[in-house]
Amino acid sequence: MLEKIYITHGYTAHSQKHWFPWLKVRLENQKIFTQIFDMPNSTEPDPQQWLEFHQQHIPQLDQHCYFIGHSLGCIATLRFLQQAKTQIGGIILLSGFAEKLPNLPELDDFNKTPLDFTALIQQIPKRVVIASDDDDVVNVQFTRNLAQNLQANYIEVSGYRHFLDRQGVTELPLLYNEVLRMIK
């Protein structure tokens, strides 16, 4: 069965930013179907629109589906998976959060209701959360909290800030290696 990777970007981003294109090429070279979404209205994101987008663009969920979320894409992906109530293969979240960010109140609507972490843990057998200790957008403590709530394997690195291209992060071998470890 073909493994499928779905990548959801964050606030103000799109499929051609950051390390997304680099990762897609490498995964496709390994014969892994990879789709990077262009989420609607990423500069003024709406949680319902993002949920509906996921519902419309992911035809079927099963244990061969894996997800990668970056920043806002993490909670958006988790909300989609929570409502889908289907077991998947795994998830990797970078600079994620599942609580209101004091510096980004425009994203509060994504956190109006708490996630059901118990259900998500049952649905997602393989869980990895990656953070950089110098993240200047999402305080690293929010990502640590997410990892703890998901009982995820937590990886903290230094020097990657928020994993953005404008910060020099256009390749992410650590993530690539984690994906291969997860699906093999």
PDB file of C-alpha atoms in Angstrom:
ATOM      1  CA  MET A   1       0.000   0.000   0.000  1.00  0.00           C
ATOM      2  CA  LEU A   2       1.252   3.468  -0.880  1.00  0.00           C
ATOM      3  CA  GLU A   3       2.162   5.682   2.073  1.00  0.00           C
ATOM      4  CA  LYS A   4       0.668   9.163   1.878  1.00  0.00           C
ATOM      5  CA  ILE A   5       2.000  12.326   3.510  1.00  0.00           C
ATOM      6  CA  TYR A   6      -0.183  15.425   3.883  1.00  0.00           C
ATOM      7  CA  ILE A   7       1.504  18.678   4.892  1.00  0.00           C
ATOM      8  CA  THR A   8      -0.404  21.652   6.324  1.00  0.00           C
ATOM      9  CA  HIS A   9       1.427  24.972   6.497  1.00  0.00           C
ATOM     10  CA  GLY A  10       0.891  27.717   9.024  1.00  0.00           C
ATOM     11  CA  TYR A  11      -0.298  31.293   9.252  1.00  0.00           C
ATOM     12  CA  THR A  12       0.513  33.429   6.150  1.00  0.00           C
ATOM     13  CA  ALA A  13       2.367  30.555   4.461  1.00  0.00           C
ATOM     14  CA  HIS A  14       1.751  28.469   1.317  1.00  0.00           C
ATOM     15  CA  SER A  15       3.033  25.299  -0.298  1.00  0.00           C
ATOM     16  CA  GLN A  16       6.122  26.879  -1.889  1.00  0.00           C
ATOM     17  CA  LYS A  17       7.548  28.411   1.280  1.00  0.00           C
ATOM     18  CA  HIS A  18      10.068  27.298   3.870  1.00  0.00           C
ATOM     19  CA  TRP A  19      11.251  23.676   3.646  1.00  0.00           C
ATOM     20  CA  PHE A  20       8.045  22.279   2.102  1.00  0.00           C
ATOM     21  CA  PRO A  21       9.226  21.949  -1.542  1.00  0.00           C
ATOM     22  CA  TRP A  22      12.571  20.492  -0.428  1.00  0.00           C
ATOM     23  CA  LEU A  23      10.845  17.841   1.681  1.00  0.00           C
ATOM     24  CA  LYS A  24       8.315  16.971  -1.024  1.00  0.00           C
ATOM     25  CA  VAL A  25      11.059  16.256  -3.584  1.00  0.00           C
ATOM     26  CA  ARG A  26      12.927  13.990  -1.170  1.00  0.00           C
ATOM     27  CA  LEU A  27       9.831  12.068  -0.119  1.00  0.00           C
ATOM     28  CA  GLU A  28       8.652  11.616  -3.693  1.00  0.00           C
ATOM     29  CA  ASN A  29      12.127  10.316  -4.579  1.00  0.00           C
ATOM     30  CA  GLN A  30      11.385   7.588  -1.999  1.00  0.00           C
ATOM     31  CA  LYS A  31       8.083   6.830  -3.804  1.00  0.00           C
ATOM     32  CA  ILE A  32       6.015   8.394  -1.014  1.00  0.00           C
ATOM     33  CA  PHE A  33       2.932  10.301  -2.162  1.00  0.00           C
ATOM     34  CA  THR A  34       3.289  13.817  -0.739  1.00  0.00           C
ATOM     35  CA  GLN A  35       0.755  16.624  -0.876  1.00  0.00           C
ATOM     36  CA  ILE A  36       1.414  20.107   0.471  1.00  0.00           C
ATOM     37  CA  PHE A  37      -1.809  21.998   0.906  1.00  0.00           C
ATOM     38  CA  ASP A  38      -2.406  25.646   0.077  1.00  0.00           C
ATOM     39  CA  MET A  39      -4.819  26.458   2.860  1.00  0.00           C
ATOM     40  CA  PRO A  40      -7.521  29.068   2.168  1.00  0.00           C
ATOM     41  CA  ASN A  41      -6.989  32.656   3.297  1.00  0.00           C
ATOM     42  CA  SER A  42      -3.742  31.943   5.110  1.00  0.00           C
ATOM     43  CA  THR A  43      -3.337  35.622   5.997  1.00  0.00           C
ATOM     44  CA  GLU A  44      -6.787  35.654   7.643  1.00  0.00           C
ATOM     45  CA  PRO A  45      -7.295  31.988   8.517  1.00  0.00           C
ATOM     46  CA  ASP A  46     -10.675  30.676   9.586  1.00  0.00           C
ATOM     47  CA  PRO A  47     -10.789  27.354  11.478  1.00  0.00           C
ATOM     48  CA  GLN A  48     -14.009  26.209   9.805  1.00  0.00           C
ATOM     49  CA  GLN A  49     -12.640  26.923   6.325  1.00  0.00           C
ATOM     50  CA  TRP A  50      -9.447  25.038   7.137  1.00  0.00           C
ATOM     51  CA  LEU A  51     -11.426  22.087   8.515  1.00  0.00           C
ATOM     52  CA  GLU A  52     -13.625  21.954   5.421  1.00  0.00           C
ATOM     53  CA  PHE A  53     -10.559  22.223   3.180  1.00  0.00           C
ATOM     54  CA  HIS A  54      -9.016  19.176   4.849  1.00  0.00           C
ATOM     55  CA  GLN A  55     -12.311  17.289   4.570  1.00  0.00           C
ATOM     56  CA  GLN A  56     -12.576  18.069   0.855  1.00  0.00           C
ATOM     57  CA  HIS A  57      -8.942  17.330  -0.063  1.00  0.00           C
ATOM     58  CA  ILE A  58      -8.215  14.150   1.855  1.00  0.00           C
ATOM     59  CA  PRO A  59     -10.245  11.422   0.162  1.00  0.00           C
ATOM     60  CA  GLN A  60      -9.692   8.626   2.667  1.00  0.00           C
ATOM     61  CA  LEU A  61      -7.961   8.130   5.989  1.00  0.00           C
ATOM     62  CA  ASP A  62      -6.266   4.900   7.006  1.00  0.00           C
ATOM     63  CA  GLN A  63      -3.108   3.599   8.656  1.00  0.00           C
ATOM     64  CA  HIS A  64      -1.094   4.534   5.538  1.00  0.00           C
ATOM     65  CA  CYS A  65      -1.832   8.266   6.002  1.00  0.00           C
ATOM     66  CA  TYR A  66       0.695  10.469   7.769  1.00  0.00           C
ATOM     67  CA  PHE A  67       0.473  14.151   8.533  1.00  0.00           C
ATOM     68  CA  ILE A  68       2.966  16.952   9.006  1.00  0.00           C
ATOM     69  CA  GLY A  69       1.848  20.262  10.452  1.00  0.00           C
ATOM     70  CA  HIS A  70       3.791  23.469  10.888  1.00  0.00           C
ATOM     71  CA  SER A  71       2.719  26.095  13.423  1.00  0.00           C
ATOM     72  CA  LEU A  72      -0.999  26.846  12.873  1.00  0.00           C
ATOM     73  CA  GLY A  73      -1.108  23.821  10.586  1.00  0.00           C
ATOM     74  CA  CYS A  74      -0.621  21.631  13.673  1.00  0.00           C
ATOM     75  CA  ILE A  75      -3.846  22.526  15.453  1.00  0.00           C
ATOM     76  CA  ALA A  76      -5.732  22.663  12.152  1.00  0.00           C
ATOM     77  CA  THR A  77      -4.586  19.115  11.360  1.00  0.00           C
ATOM     78  CA  LEU A  78      -5.378  17.853  14.855  1.00  0.00           C
ATOM     79  CA  ARG A  79      -8.891  19.332  14.674  1.00  0.00           C
ATOM     80  CA  PHE A  80      -9.454  17.613  11.325  1.00  0.00           C
ATOM     81  CA  LEU A  81      -8.241  14.281  12.668  1.00  0.00           C
ATOM     82  CA  GLN A  82     -10.313  14.633  15.830  1.00  0.00           C
ATOM     83  CA  GLN A  83     -13.546  15.062  13.883  1.00  0.00           C
ATOM     84  CA  ALA A  84     -12.604  12.272  11.445  1.00  0.00           C
ATOM     85  CA  LYS A  85     -12.324   9.724  14.277  1.00  0.00           C
ATOM     86  CA  THR A  86     -10.241   7.379  12.119  1.00  0.00           C
ATOM     87  CA  GLN A  87      -6.916   5.784  12.934  1.00  0.00           C
ATOM     88  CA  ILE A  88      -3.989   6.988  10.838  1.00  0.00           C
ATOM     89  CA  GLY A  89      -0.309   6.051  10.657  1.00  0.00           C
ATOM     90  CA  GLY A  90       1.242   9.002  12.427  1.00  0.00           C
ATOM     91  CA  ILE A  91       1.858  12.713  12.731  1.00  0.00           C
ATOM     92  CA  ILE A  92       4.819  15.063  13.006  1.00  0.00           C
ATOM     93  CA  LEU A  93       4.187  18.572  14.321  1.00  0.00           C
ATOM     94  CA  LEU A  94       6.694  21.443  14.169  1.00  0.00           C
ATOM     95  CA  SER A  95       6.376  24.583  16.310  1.00  0.00           C
ATOM     96  CA  GLY A  96       2.869  23.498  17.185  1.00  0.00           C
ATOM     97  CA  PHE A  97       0.488  24.752  19.824  1.00  0.00           C
ATOM     98  CA  ALA A  98      -2.973  23.924  21.133  1.00  0.00           C
ATOM     99  CA  GLU A  99      -3.667  26.987  23.250  1.00  0.00           C
ATOM    100  CA  LYS A 100      -4.080  30.694  22.680  1.00  0.00           C
ATOM    101  CA  LEU A 101      -0.905  32.551  21.782  1.00  0.00           C
ATOM    102  CA  PRO A 102      -0.606  35.931  23.531  1.00  0.00           C
ATOM    103  CA  ASN A 103       1.351  37.380  20.573  1.00  0.00           C
ATOM    104  CA  LEU A 104      -1.132  36.156  17.919  1.00  0.00           C
ATOM    105  CA  PRO A 105      -4.688  36.794  19.172  1.00  0.00           C
ATOM    106  CA  GLU A 106      -5.916  36.683  15.568  1.00  0.00           C
ATOM    107  CA  LEU A 107      -5.517  32.879  15.797  1.00  0.00           C
ATOM    108  CA  ASP A 108      -7.589  32.478  18.981  1.00  0.00           C
ATOM    109  CA  ASP A 109     -10.557  31.005  17.074  1.00  0.00           C
ATOM    110  CA  PHE A 110      -8.500  27.867  16.418  1.00  0.00           C
ATOM    111  CA  ASN A 111      -8.370  27.304  20.179  1.00  0.00           C
ATOM    112  CA  LYS A 112     -11.934  28.098  21.262  1.00  0.00           C
ATOM    113  CA  THR A 113     -12.544  24.515  22.324  1.00  0.00           C
ATOM    114  CA  PRO A 114      -9.918  22.183  23.756  1.00  0.00           C
ATOM    115  CA  LEU A 115      -8.731  19.175  21.819  1.00  0.00           C
ATOM    116  CA  ASP A 116      -9.601  15.673  23.002  1.00  0.00           C
ATOM    117  CA  PHE A 117      -6.040  14.466  23.479  1.00  0.00           C
ATOM    118  CA  THR A 118      -7.138  11.061  24.773  1.00  0.00           C
ATOM    119  CA  ALA A 119      -9.009  10.361  21.529  1.00  0.00           C
ATOM    120  CA  LEU A 120      -6.174  11.739  19.387  1.00  0.00           C
ATOM    121  CA  ILE A 121      -3.620   9.517  21.120  1.00  0.00           C
ATOM    122  CA  GLN A 122      -5.792   6.485  20.335  1.00  0.00           C
ATOM    123  CA  GLN A 123      -6.183   7.543  16.695  1.00  0.00           C
ATOM    124  CA  ILE A 124      -2.526   8.394  16.096  1.00  0.00           C
ATOM    125  CA  PRO A 125      -0.139   5.626  17.163  1.00  0.00           C
ATOM    126  CA  LYS A 126       3.045   7.439  16.094  1.00  0.00           C
ATOM    127  CA  ARG A 127       3.414  11.024  17.304  1.00  0.00           C
ATOM    128  CA  VAL A 128       6.434  13.324  17.074  1.00  0.00           C
ATOM    129  CA  VAL A 129       6.637  16.993  18.067  1.00  0.00           C
ATOM    130  CA  ILE A 130       9.638  19.093  17.054  1.00  0.00           C
ATOM    131  CA  ALA A 131      10.539  22.509  18.458  1.00  0.00           C
ATOM    132  CA  SER A 132      13.418  24.939  18.413  1.00  0.00           C
ATOM    133  CA  ASP A 133      14.404  26.398  21.765  1.00  0.00           C
ATOM    134  CA  ASP A 134      14.793  29.836  20.164  1.00  0.00           C
ATOM    135  CA  ASP A 135      11.388  29.940  18.391  1.00  0.00           C
ATOM    136  CA  ASP A 136      10.479  33.613  18.058  1.00  0.00           C
ATOM    137  CA  VAL A 137       6.860  33.088  16.929  1.00  0.00           C
ATOM    138  CA  VAL A 138       5.498  30.225  19.048  1.00  0.00           C
ATOM    139  CA  ASN A 139       7.073  30.184  22.491  1.00  0.00           C
ATOM    140  CA  VAL A 140       8.752  26.811  22.882  1.00  0.00           C
ATOM    141  CA  GLN A 141       6.768  26.127  26.061  1.00  0.00           C
ATOM    142  CA  PHE A 142       3.546  25.954  24.005  1.00  0.00           C
ATOM    143  CA  THR A 143       5.128  23.287  21.789  1.00  0.00           C
ATOM    144  CA  ARG A 144       6.388  21.390  24.834  1.00  0.00           C
ATOM    145  CA  ASN A 145       2.836  21.475  26.232  1.00  0.00           C
ATOM    146  CA  LEU A 146       1.478  20.082  22.973  1.00  0.00           C
ATOM    147  CA  ALA A 147       3.998  17.244  23.017  1.00  0.00           C
ATOM    148  CA  GLN A 148       3.165  16.418  26.619  1.00  0.00           C
ATOM    149  CA  ASN A 149      -0.602  16.465  25.989  1.00  0.00           C
ATOM    150  CA  LEU A 150      -0.172  14.173  22.963  1.00  0.00           C
ATOM    151  CA  GLN A 151       2.311  11.948  24.798  1.00  0.00           C
ATOM    152  CA  ALA A 152       4.489  12.452  21.725  1.00  0.00           C
ATOM    153  CA  ASN A 153       8.149  11.817  21.152  1.00  0.00           C
ATOM    154  CA  TYR A 154       9.556  15.305  21.694  1.00  0.00           C
ATOM    155  CA  ILE A 155      12.602  16.637  19.847  1.00  0.00           C
ATOM    156  CA  GLU A 156      13.993  20.053  20.744  1.00  0.00           C
ATOM    157  CA  VAL A 157      16.734  21.602  18.635  1.00  0.00           C
ATOM    158  CA  SER A 158      18.590  24.911  18.751  1.00  0.00           C
ATOM    159  CA  GLY A 159      19.037  27.554  16.098  1.00  0.00           C
ATOM    160  CA  TYR A 160      16.018  26.865  13.885  1.00  0.00           C
ATOM    161  CA  ARG A 161      13.771  29.539  15.403  1.00  0.00           C
ATOM    162  CA  HIS A 162      10.299  29.065  13.770  1.00  0.00           C
ATOM    163  CA  PHE A 163      11.560  26.874  10.889  1.00  0.00           C
ATOM    164  CA  LEU A 164      10.987  29.630   8.284  1.00  0.00           C
ATOM    165  CA  ASP A 165      12.762  30.290   5.000  1.00  0.00           C
ATOM    166  CA  ARG A 166      13.389  33.930   5.954  1.00  0.00           C
ATOM    167  CA  GLN A 167      15.307  32.529   8.936  1.00  0.00           C
ATOM    168  CA  GLY A 168      17.409  30.350   6.626  1.00  0.00           C
ATOM    169  CA  VAL A 169      15.459  27.104   7.032  1.00  0.00           C
ATOM    170  CA  THR A 170      14.858  25.841   3.495  1.00  0.00           C
ATOM    171  CA  GLU A 171      15.973  22.268   4.177  1.00  0.00           C
ATOM    172  CA  LEU A 172      15.122  20.129   7.179  1.00  0.00           C
ATOM    173  CA  PRO A 173      17.002  16.801   7.194  1.00  0.00           C
ATOM    174  CA  LEU A 174      15.881  16.123  10.767  1.00  0.00           C
ATOM    175  CA  LEU A 175      12.242  16.121   9.642  1.00  0.00           C
ATOM    176  CA  TYR A 176      12.993  14.006   6.585  1.00  0.00           C
ATOM    177  CA  ASN A 177      14.710  11.404   8.752  1.00  0.00           C
ATOM    178  CA  GLU A 178      11.813  11.393  11.227  1.00  0.00           C
ATOM    179  CA  VAL A 179       9.321  10.816   8.396  1.00  0.00           C
ATOM    180  CA  LEU A 180      11.325   7.872   7.073  1.00  0.00           C
ATOM    181  CA  ARG A 181      11.678   6.423  10.576  1.00  0.00           C
ATOM    182  CA  MET A 182       7.938   6.785  11.148  1.00  0.00           C
ATOM    183  CA  ILE A 183       6.718   5.127   7.953  1.00  0.00           C
ATOM    184  CA  LYS A 184       9.258   2.297   7.699  1.00  0.00           C
TER     185      LYS A 184
END
